[in-house]
Short mmCIF file of C-alpha atoms in Angstrom, two decimals:
data_model
loop_
_atom_site.label_atom_id
_atom_site.label_comp_id
_atom_site.label_asym_id
_atom_site.label_seq_id
_atom_site.Cartn_x
_atom_site.Cartn_y
_atom_site.Cartn_z
CA UNK A 15 -8.70 -2.92 -23.05
CA UNK A 16 -11.96 -2.05 -21.52
CA UNK A 17 -11.85 1.51 -20.37
CA UNK A 18 -14.40 2.42 -17.80
CA UNK A 19 -16.32 5.46 -17.67
CA UNK A 20 -14.70 7.26 -14.76
CA UNK A 21 -11.25 7.19 -16.47
CA UNK A 22 -12.13 8.04 -19.78
CA UNK A 23 -13.74 11.21 -18.38
CA UNK A 24 -10.99 12.15 -16.18
CA UNK A 25 -8.70 11.20 -19.42
CA UNK A 26 -11.02 13.75 -21.36
CA UNK A 27 -10.68 16.25 -18.65
CA UNK A 28 -6.89 16.18 -18.86
CA UNK A 29 -6.39 16.72 -22.46
CA UNK A 30 -8.66 19.51 -22.08
CA UNK A 31 -6.84 21.35 -19.39
CA UNK A 32 -3.23 20.34 -20.92
CA UNK A 33 -4.74 21.75 -24.15
CA UNK A 34 -5.85 25.08 -21.98
CA UNK A 35 -2.28 25.24 -20.59
CA UNK A 36 -0.76 25.39 -23.55
CA UNK A 37 -3.19 27.84 -25.67
CA UNK A 38 -4.31 30.23 -22.94
CA UNK A 39 -2.47 33.26 -23.31
CA UNK A 40 -2.94 34.49 -20.14
CA UNK A 41 -0.45 32.97 -17.34
CA UNK A 42 -2.66 32.95 -14.43
CA UNK A 43 -5.14 31.12 -16.58
CA UNK A 44 -2.76 28.96 -18.17
CA UNK A 45 -1.50 28.00 -14.35
CA UNK A 46 -4.82 27.16 -13.05
CA UNK A 47 -5.54 24.89 -16.09
CA UNK A 48 -2.13 23.21 -15.48
CA UNK A 49 -3.18 22.60 -12.02
CA UNK A 50 -6.24 21.11 -13.31
CA UNK A 51 -4.36 18.91 -15.41
CA UNK A 52 -2.38 17.85 -12.14
CA UNK A 53 -5.48 17.47 -10.39
CA UNK A 54 -6.85 15.17 -13.20
CA UNK A 55 -3.18 12.98 -13.07
CA UNK A 56 -3.94 12.38 -9.40
CA UNK A 57 -7.73 11.29 -9.70
CA UNK A 58 -6.49 8.83 -12.50
CA UNK A 59 -3.54 7.44 -10.11
CA UNK A 60 -5.94 7.13 -7.61
CA UNK A 61 -8.75 5.35 -10.08
CA UNK A 62 -5.60 2.81 -11.31
CA UNK A 63 -5.13 2.01 -7.54
CA UNK A 64 -1.71 3.47 -6.85
CA UNK A 65 -2.58 5.95 -3.93
CA UNK A 66 0.85 6.48 -2.77
CA UNK A 67 1.33 8.52 -6.03
CA UNK A 68 -1.70 9.85 -6.34
CA UNK A 69 -0.87 11.84 -3.18
CA UNK A 70 2.05 13.10 -4.13
CA UNK A 71 0.68 14.02 -7.49
CA UNK A 72 -2.24 15.93 -5.79
CA UNK A 73 0.23 17.62 -3.18
CA UNK A 74 3.18 18.68 -5.34
CA UNK A 75 1.67 18.95 -8.86
CA UNK A 76 -1.56 20.22 -8.06
CA UNK A 77 -0.98 22.07 -4.84
CA UNK A 78 2.75 23.41 -3.99
CA UNK A 79 3.64 23.88 -7.65
CA UNK A 80 0.68 25.92 -8.53
CA UNK A 81 1.37 28.22 -5.72
CA UNK A 82 5.33 28.56 -6.15
CA UNK A 83 4.15 29.45 -9.88
CA UNK A 84 1.74 32.07 -8.88
CA UNK A 85 4.31 33.30 -6.37
CA UNK A 86 6.88 33.55 -9.06
CA UNK A 87 4.35 35.09 -11.25
CA UNK A 88 3.73 38.13 -8.96
CA UNK A 89 7.40 39.36 -9.51
CA UNK A 90 7.09 39.68 -13.17
CA UNK A 91 4.88 42.28 -14.93
CA UNK A 92 3.21 40.80 -18.40
CA UNK A 93 0.87 42.65 -20.43
CA UNK A 94 -0.99 40.71 -23.06
CA UNK A 95 -3.28 41.48 -25.90
CA UNK A 96 -4.39 38.13 -27.25
CA UNK A 97 -6.79 36.08 -25.77
CA UNK A 98 -5.14 32.67 -26.98
CA UNK A 99 -1.36 31.75 -28.00
CA UNK A 100 -1.01 31.50 -31.63
CA UNK A 101 0.22 28.22 -32.88
CA UNK A 102 2.53 28.20 -35.70
CA UNK A 103 2.51 25.30 -38.21
CA UNK A 104 6.04 24.01 -37.04
CA UNK A 105 5.12 23.55 -33.59
CA UNK A 106 1.82 21.82 -34.44
CA UNK A 107 3.54 19.38 -36.67
CA UNK A 108 6.14 18.74 -33.82
CA UNK A 109 3.41 18.02 -31.54
CA UNK A 110 1.43 15.77 -33.97
CA UNK A 111 4.84 13.98 -34.85
CA UNK A 112 5.36 13.39 -31.09
CA UNK A 113 1.87 12.13 -30.54
CA UNK A 114 2.36 9.87 -33.31
CA UNK A 115 5.47 8.54 -32.33
CA UNK A 116 4.63 7.87 -28.52
CA UNK A 117 1.10 6.85 -29.43
CA UNK A 118 2.35 4.32 -31.72
CA UNK A 119 4.02 2.51 -28.56
CA UNK A 120 0.83 2.09 -26.69
CA UNK A 121 -0.57 -1.14 -28.15
CA UNK A 122 2.39 -2.73 -27.24
CA UNK A 123 1.47 -1.94 -23.52
CA UNK A 124 -0.32 -4.58 -21.31
CA UNK A 125 -3.68 -4.07 -20.95
CA UNK A 126 -4.54 -2.31 -17.40
CA UNK A 127 -4.85 -4.94 -14.74
CA UNK A 128 -3.57 -8.08 -16.87
CA UNK A 129 -2.58 -10.53 -14.59
CA UNK A 130 0.45 -11.68 -17.18
CA UNK A 131 1.96 -8.31 -17.40
CA UNK A 132 5.36 -8.33 -16.52
CA UNK A 133 5.10 -5.74 -13.36
CA UNK A 134 2.72 -8.43 -11.94
CA UNK A 135 4.04 -11.82 -13.03
CA UNK A 136 7.68 -10.73 -12.93
CA UNK A 137 10.26 -12.40 -10.45
CA UNK A 138 11.03 -8.57 -8.53
CA UNK A 139 7.43 -7.57 -7.79
CA UNK A 140 6.39 -11.05 -6.73
CA UNK A 141 9.43 -11.05 -4.26
CA UNK A 142 8.64 -7.83 -2.88
CA UNK A 143 4.75 -8.85 -2.46
CA UNK A 144 5.53 -12.22 -0.76
CA UNK A 145 8.38 -11.14 1.52
CA UNK A 146 7.93 -7.33 1.96
CA UNK A 147 6.09 -7.94 5.51
CA UNK A 148 8.37 -10.64 6.89
CA UNK A 149 11.67 -9.11 6.28
CA UNK A 150 10.64 -5.13 7.06
CA UNK A 151 7.69 -5.61 9.12
CA UNK A 152 5.96 -2.73 7.36
CA UNK A 153 2.44 -3.28 5.53
CA UNK A 154 2.72 -0.96 3.08
CA UNK A 155 4.84 -2.49 0.14
CA UNK A 156 5.63 1.00 -1.23
CA UNK A 157 7.04 2.19 1.83
CA UNK A 158 9.14 -1.07 2.40
CA UNK A 159 10.68 -0.68 -1.29
CA UNK A 160 11.48 3.12 -0.72
CA UNK A 161 13.22 2.46 2.51
CA UNK A 162 13.59 -0.73 3.06
CA UNK A 163 14.97 -2.33 -0.41
CA UNK A 164 15.87 0.64 -2.02
CA UNK A 165 16.89 2.61 1.03
CA UNK A 166 20.22 4.09 -0.79
CA UNK A 167 18.12 5.43 -3.72
CA UNK A 168 15.75 7.16 -1.43
CA UNK A 169 18.97 8.54 0.39
CA UNK A 170 19.75 10.05 -2.83
CA UNK A 171 16.69 11.55 -3.76
CA UNK A 172 16.66 13.23 -0.05
CA UNK A 173 20.08 14.50 -0.72
CA UNK A 174 18.84 16.08 -4.25
CA UNK A 175 16.12 17.97 -2.33
CA UNK A 176 18.40 19.04 0.61
CA UNK A 177 21.02 20.26 -2.10
CA UNK A 178 18.35 22.05 -4.05
CA UNK A 179 16.79 23.65 -1.20
CA UNK A 180 20.31 24.91 0.16
CA UNK A 181 21.34 25.98 -3.32
CA UNK A 182 17.93 28.03 -3.61
CA UNK A 183 18.46 29.72 -0.09
CA UNK A 184 21.97 30.82 -1.26
CA UNK A 185 20.96 31.96 -4.92
CA UNK A 186 17.66 33.59 -3.75
CA UNK A 187 19.12 35.38 -0.87
CA UNK A 188 21.51 37.37 -3.11
CA UNK A 189 18.75 37.75 -5.90
CA UNK A 190 20.76 40.87 -7.45
CA UNK A 191 18.35 40.36 -10.42
CA UNK A 192 15.05 41.85 -8.90
CA UNK B 10 20.87 44.58 -10.89
CA UNK B 11 20.97 48.06 -10.68
CA UNK B 12 17.74 48.93 -12.58
CA UNK B 13 16.10 49.44 -8.82
CA UNK B 14 18.33 51.92 -7.90
CA UNK B 15 18.64 53.90 -10.80
CA UNK B 16 16.92 57.58 -10.44
CA UNK B 17 14.50 57.28 -13.99
CA UNK B 18 13.15 53.87 -12.93
CA UNK B 19 12.49 55.30 -9.19
CA UNK B 20 10.53 58.26 -10.28
CA UNK B 21 8.68 55.90 -12.69
CA UNK B 22 7.92 53.63 -10.24
CA UNK B 23 6.27 56.36 -7.97
CA UNK B 24 4.79 58.36 -10.74
CA UNK B 25 3.04 55.84 -12.92
CA UNK B 26 1.98 52.84 -10.84
CA UNK B 27 -0.38 51.74 -13.62
CA UNK B 28 1.98 51.89 -16.34
CA UNK B 29 4.14 49.15 -15.71
CA UNK B 30 5.32 48.07 -18.87
CA UNK B 31 6.61 51.87 -19.50
CA UNK B 32 8.53 52.02 -16.23
CA UNK B 33 10.71 49.25 -17.27
CA UNK B 34 13.38 50.50 -19.73
CA UNK B 35 14.41 46.80 -20.73
CA UNK B 36 10.86 45.50 -21.54
CA UNK B 37 9.88 44.31 -25.00
CA UNK B 38 7.21 46.26 -26.22
CA UNK B 39 3.74 44.37 -25.02
CA UNK B 40 5.86 41.40 -23.31
CA UNK B 41 6.56 42.97 -19.94
CA UNK B 42 9.40 42.00 -17.90
CA UNK B 43 10.57 39.48 -15.27
CA UNK B 44 11.42 42.09 -12.75
CA UNK B 45 8.53 43.86 -11.20
CA UNK B 46 9.29 46.17 -8.63
CA UNK B 47 8.50 45.41 -4.88
CA UNK B 48 5.70 48.47 -4.63
CA UNK B 49 3.87 47.21 -7.89
CA UNK B 50 3.40 43.99 -6.85
CA UNK B 51 -0.09 42.67 -6.03
CA UNK B 52 -0.53 43.62 -2.27
CA UNK B 53 -1.48 41.51 0.80
CA UNK B 54 -5.02 41.84 1.23
CA UNK B 55 -6.75 41.26 4.28
CA UNK B 56 -9.77 39.02 3.94
CA UNK B 57 -12.08 37.60 6.95
CA UNK B 58 -13.38 35.28 5.36
CA UNK B 59 -9.75 33.64 4.41
CA UNK B 60 -8.37 34.10 7.80
CA UNK B 61 -11.27 32.36 9.58
CA UNK B 62 -11.32 29.46 7.03
CA UNK B 63 -7.60 29.34 7.31
CA UNK B 64 -7.48 29.23 10.91
CA UNK B 65 -10.17 26.66 11.45
CA UNK B 66 -8.40 24.40 8.47
CA UNK B 67 -4.80 24.53 9.49
CA UNK B 68 -4.86 22.21 12.43
CA UNK B 69 -6.65 19.60 10.55
CA UNK B 70 -4.42 20.19 7.45
CA UNK B 71 -1.18 19.85 9.87
CA UNK B 72 -2.79 16.68 11.39
CA UNK B 73 -3.49 14.96 8.25
CA UNK B 74 0.46 15.72 6.94
CA UNK B 75 1.81 14.43 10.25
CA UNK B 76 -0.70 11.39 9.85
CA UNK B 77 0.60 10.61 6.37
CA UNK B 78 4.35 11.28 7.61
CA UNK B 79 3.81 8.86 10.52
CA UNK B 80 1.44 6.31 8.99
CA UNK B 81 3.47 5.79 5.98
CA UNK B 82 4.70 2.30 6.86
CA UNK B 83 0.65 1.10 7.27
CA UNK B 84 -1.22 3.05 4.71
CA UNK B 85 -0.70 5.39 1.59
CA UNK B 86 1.84 8.12 2.09
CA UNK B 87 5.21 8.79 3.51
CA UNK B 88 7.60 11.27 4.23
CA UNK B 89 7.52 12.95 0.70
CA UNK B 90 3.87 13.35 0.73
CA UNK B 91 3.31 13.95 4.34
CA UNK B 92 6.11 16.56 4.43
CA UNK B 93 4.00 18.63 1.41
CA UNK B 94 1.04 18.41 3.09
CA UNK B 95 2.74 19.61 6.46
CA UNK B 96 4.25 22.70 4.51
CA UNK B 97 0.73 23.44 2.89
CA UNK B 98 -0.22 24.85 6.42
CA UNK B 99 2.70 27.52 6.13
CA UNK B 100 1.41 28.33 2.72
CA UNK B 101 -2.07 29.03 3.71
CA UNK B 102 -1.14 30.73 6.39
CA UNK B 103 1.21 32.63 4.31
CA UNK B 104 -1.64 33.49 2.15
CA UNK B 105 -4.04 34.54 4.91
CA UNK B 106 -1.92 36.72 7.13
CA UNK B 107 0.32 37.51 5.13
CA UNK B 108 3.99 36.37 4.09
CA UNK B 109 6.13 38.77 5.59
CA UNK B 110 4.68 38.44 9.25
CA UNK B 111 5.02 34.57 8.71
CA UNK B 112 8.36 34.82 7.34
CA UNK B 113 9.73 36.78 9.96
CA UNK B 114 9.12 34.46 12.88
CA UNK B 115 11.46 31.57 10.89
CA UNK B 116 14.59 32.40 9.48
CA UNK B 117 16.36 31.14 6.89
CA UNK B 118 19.00 29.63 9.38
CA UNK B 119 16.54 27.75 11.27
CA UNK B 120 14.99 26.41 8.25
CA UNK B 121 18.37 25.11 7.08
CA UNK B 122 19.06 23.58 10.24
CA UNK B 123 15.78 21.62 10.42
CA UNK B 124 16.38 20.25 6.92
CA UNK B 125 19.75 19.24 7.75
CA UNK B 126 18.35 17.58 10.84
CA UNK B 127 16.03 15.46 8.48
CA UNK B 128 19.00 14.40 6.56
CA UNK B 129 21.05 13.72 9.60
CA UNK B 130 18.00 11.23 10.93
CA UNK B 131 18.38 9.58 7.80
CA UNK B 132 21.92 9.20 8.00
CA UNK B 133 22.03 8.09 11.41
CA UNK B 134 19.36 5.40 10.81
CA UNK B 135 21.65 4.41 8.15
CA UNK B 136 24.68 4.47 9.90
CA UNK B 137 23.16 2.50 12.79
CA UNK B 138 22.86 -0.33 10.35
CA UNK B 139 26.29 -0.88 10.81
CA UNK B 140 26.28 -0.95 14.40
CA UNK B 141 23.22 -3.96 14.51
CA UNK B 142 24.25 -5.44 11.40
CA UNK B 143 26.48 -5.49 8.61
CA UNK B 144 25.60 -3.10 5.86
CA UNK B 145 24.52 0.58 5.70
CA UNK B 146 20.80 1.08 5.96
CA UNK B 147 20.28 -2.44 7.22
CA UNK B 148 16.76 -1.51 8.87
CA UNK B 149 15.36 -5.60 9.06
CA UNK B 150 18.35 -5.94 11.77
CA UNK B 151 16.96 -3.42 13.92
CA UNK B 152 14.46 -6.30 14.49
CA UNK B 153 16.98 -7.59 16.82
CA UNK B 154 17.09 -4.78 19.14
CA UNK B 155 13.58 -4.26 19.97
CA UNK B 156 10.13 -5.82 18.59
CA UNK B 157 8.93 -3.81 15.25
CA UNK B 158 12.52 -2.17 15.24
CA UNK B 159 12.49 -2.67 11.53
CA UNK B 160 9.17 -0.69 11.20
CA UNK B 161 9.93 1.93 13.65
CA UNK B 162 13.33 2.69 11.99
CA UNK B 163 11.62 2.96 8.52
CA UNK B 164 9.30 5.27 10.04
CA UNK B 165 12.15 7.33 11.77
CA UNK B 166 13.64 7.31 8.18
CA UNK B 167 10.01 8.56 6.64
CA UNK B 168 10.17 11.40 9.56
CA UNK B 169 13.44 12.67 8.15
CA UNK B 170 12.27 12.42 4.67
CA UNK B 171 8.95 14.76 5.85
CA UNK B 172 11.17 17.11 7.71
CA UNK B 173 13.66 17.42 4.76
CA UNK B 174 10.61 17.97 2.33
CA UNK B 175 8.60 20.44 4.13
CA UNK B 176 11.51 22.60 5.28
CA UNK B 177 12.80 23.00 1.60
CA UNK B 178 9.30 23.69 0.65
CA UNK B 179 8.57 26.34 3.27
CA UNK B 180 11.69 27.95 2.69
CA UNK B 181 11.37 27.87 -1.08
CA UNK B 182 7.85 29.61 -0.45
CA UNK B 183 9.37 32.44 1.77
CA UNK B 184 12.09 33.10 -0.65
CA UNK B 185 9.79 33.31 -3.54
CA UNK B 186 6.94 35.25 -1.60
CA UNK B 187 9.27 37.61 0.05
CA UNK B 188 12.75 37.70 -1.63
CA UNK B 189 15.34 40.50 -1.30
CA UNK B 190 12.38 43.08 -0.13
CA UNK B 191 12.34 41.48 3.50
CA UNK B 192 16.30 41.01 3.52
CA UNK B 193 16.32 44.78 2.02
CA UNK B 194 14.21 46.10 4.79
CA UNK B 195 16.37 44.04 7.56
CA UNK B 196 19.67 45.54 6.52
CA UNK B 197 20.27 47.52 3.06
CA UNK B 198 23.86 47.55 3.57
CA UNK B 199 24.54 44.03 2.95
CA UNK B 200 23.04 43.19 0.22
CA UNK B 201 24.14 46.51 -1.98
CA UNK B 202 27.93 45.31 -1.18
CA UNK B 203 27.39 41.97 -2.56
CA UNK B 204 26.54 43.40 -5.64
CA UNK B 205 29.48 45.17 -6.19
#
């Protein structure tokens, strides 16, 4: 797998900001590091030519989530003494175990851009790529799949967002715990 | 729940604005607490630079959001992304001019109606599939009605999604930014009655 230099740089940046988000004790700093991580993910999606996902990640992950985190933080008081979070042996071992377990599956994945990868060579993807414009009249295949072919799924997603919003309206309006 | 109204808390708040951890009786030592009284929260600071910047940038951000929302069928984007970007406009305005004045213009009921209209648009397009074709959400059958009917119905669905997403994010922003304080200021009786 040939890893281009920009992708490697972005991955390093993501690793650093993820570590910073986990280790920094200052909550605001941690949130900013988390936003940086989301930004790295967005750039990575853009480099891997998935602009739709990149847009979502940049807007939701790096943008709105950070704002909501900061707003929630403004309602709390936290005093801190240490600069960095102490890492116990147990949690460190758990992280190492998870990384090793997940990392062991990486060699099984096809290389990025491999033409024989199932996602490219599979019948379903090829069907969408071949027929999406003729059947839906939409040039963006992602949108064609989202609304044209999988419209019912998307309706479910919208229903989830709608229900979550209404629930938040009802719960936060009568927040007696503040 | 009743911590805000307890007399000890009230005196501690007014007397010692800097001793945040001591004014909270239920706070663990050095760990703070999750309930910070409104008068101790970081206040809104009026900044000419931020206000001017937001005033210049906001129309462009809103335009980008609408473009991503409406142009999702032909380029990267769609309702989810465009809705979030459009809602960012409100977030920027809130940071620049204060959340309370912006939130007081938009009531939660109106936002809920907006979100509902987005879901309704999606459902209407979906149910319309029964009229023009045989199945729910059969958008390709709109092609029989008029040219590019399939594409425009997909666009309409995307706009509905965008309205839902932007409405939910805007109301979340207002709720977290103002919360009970705005409701308290408006009608203090209703909330205290709901507590009991």
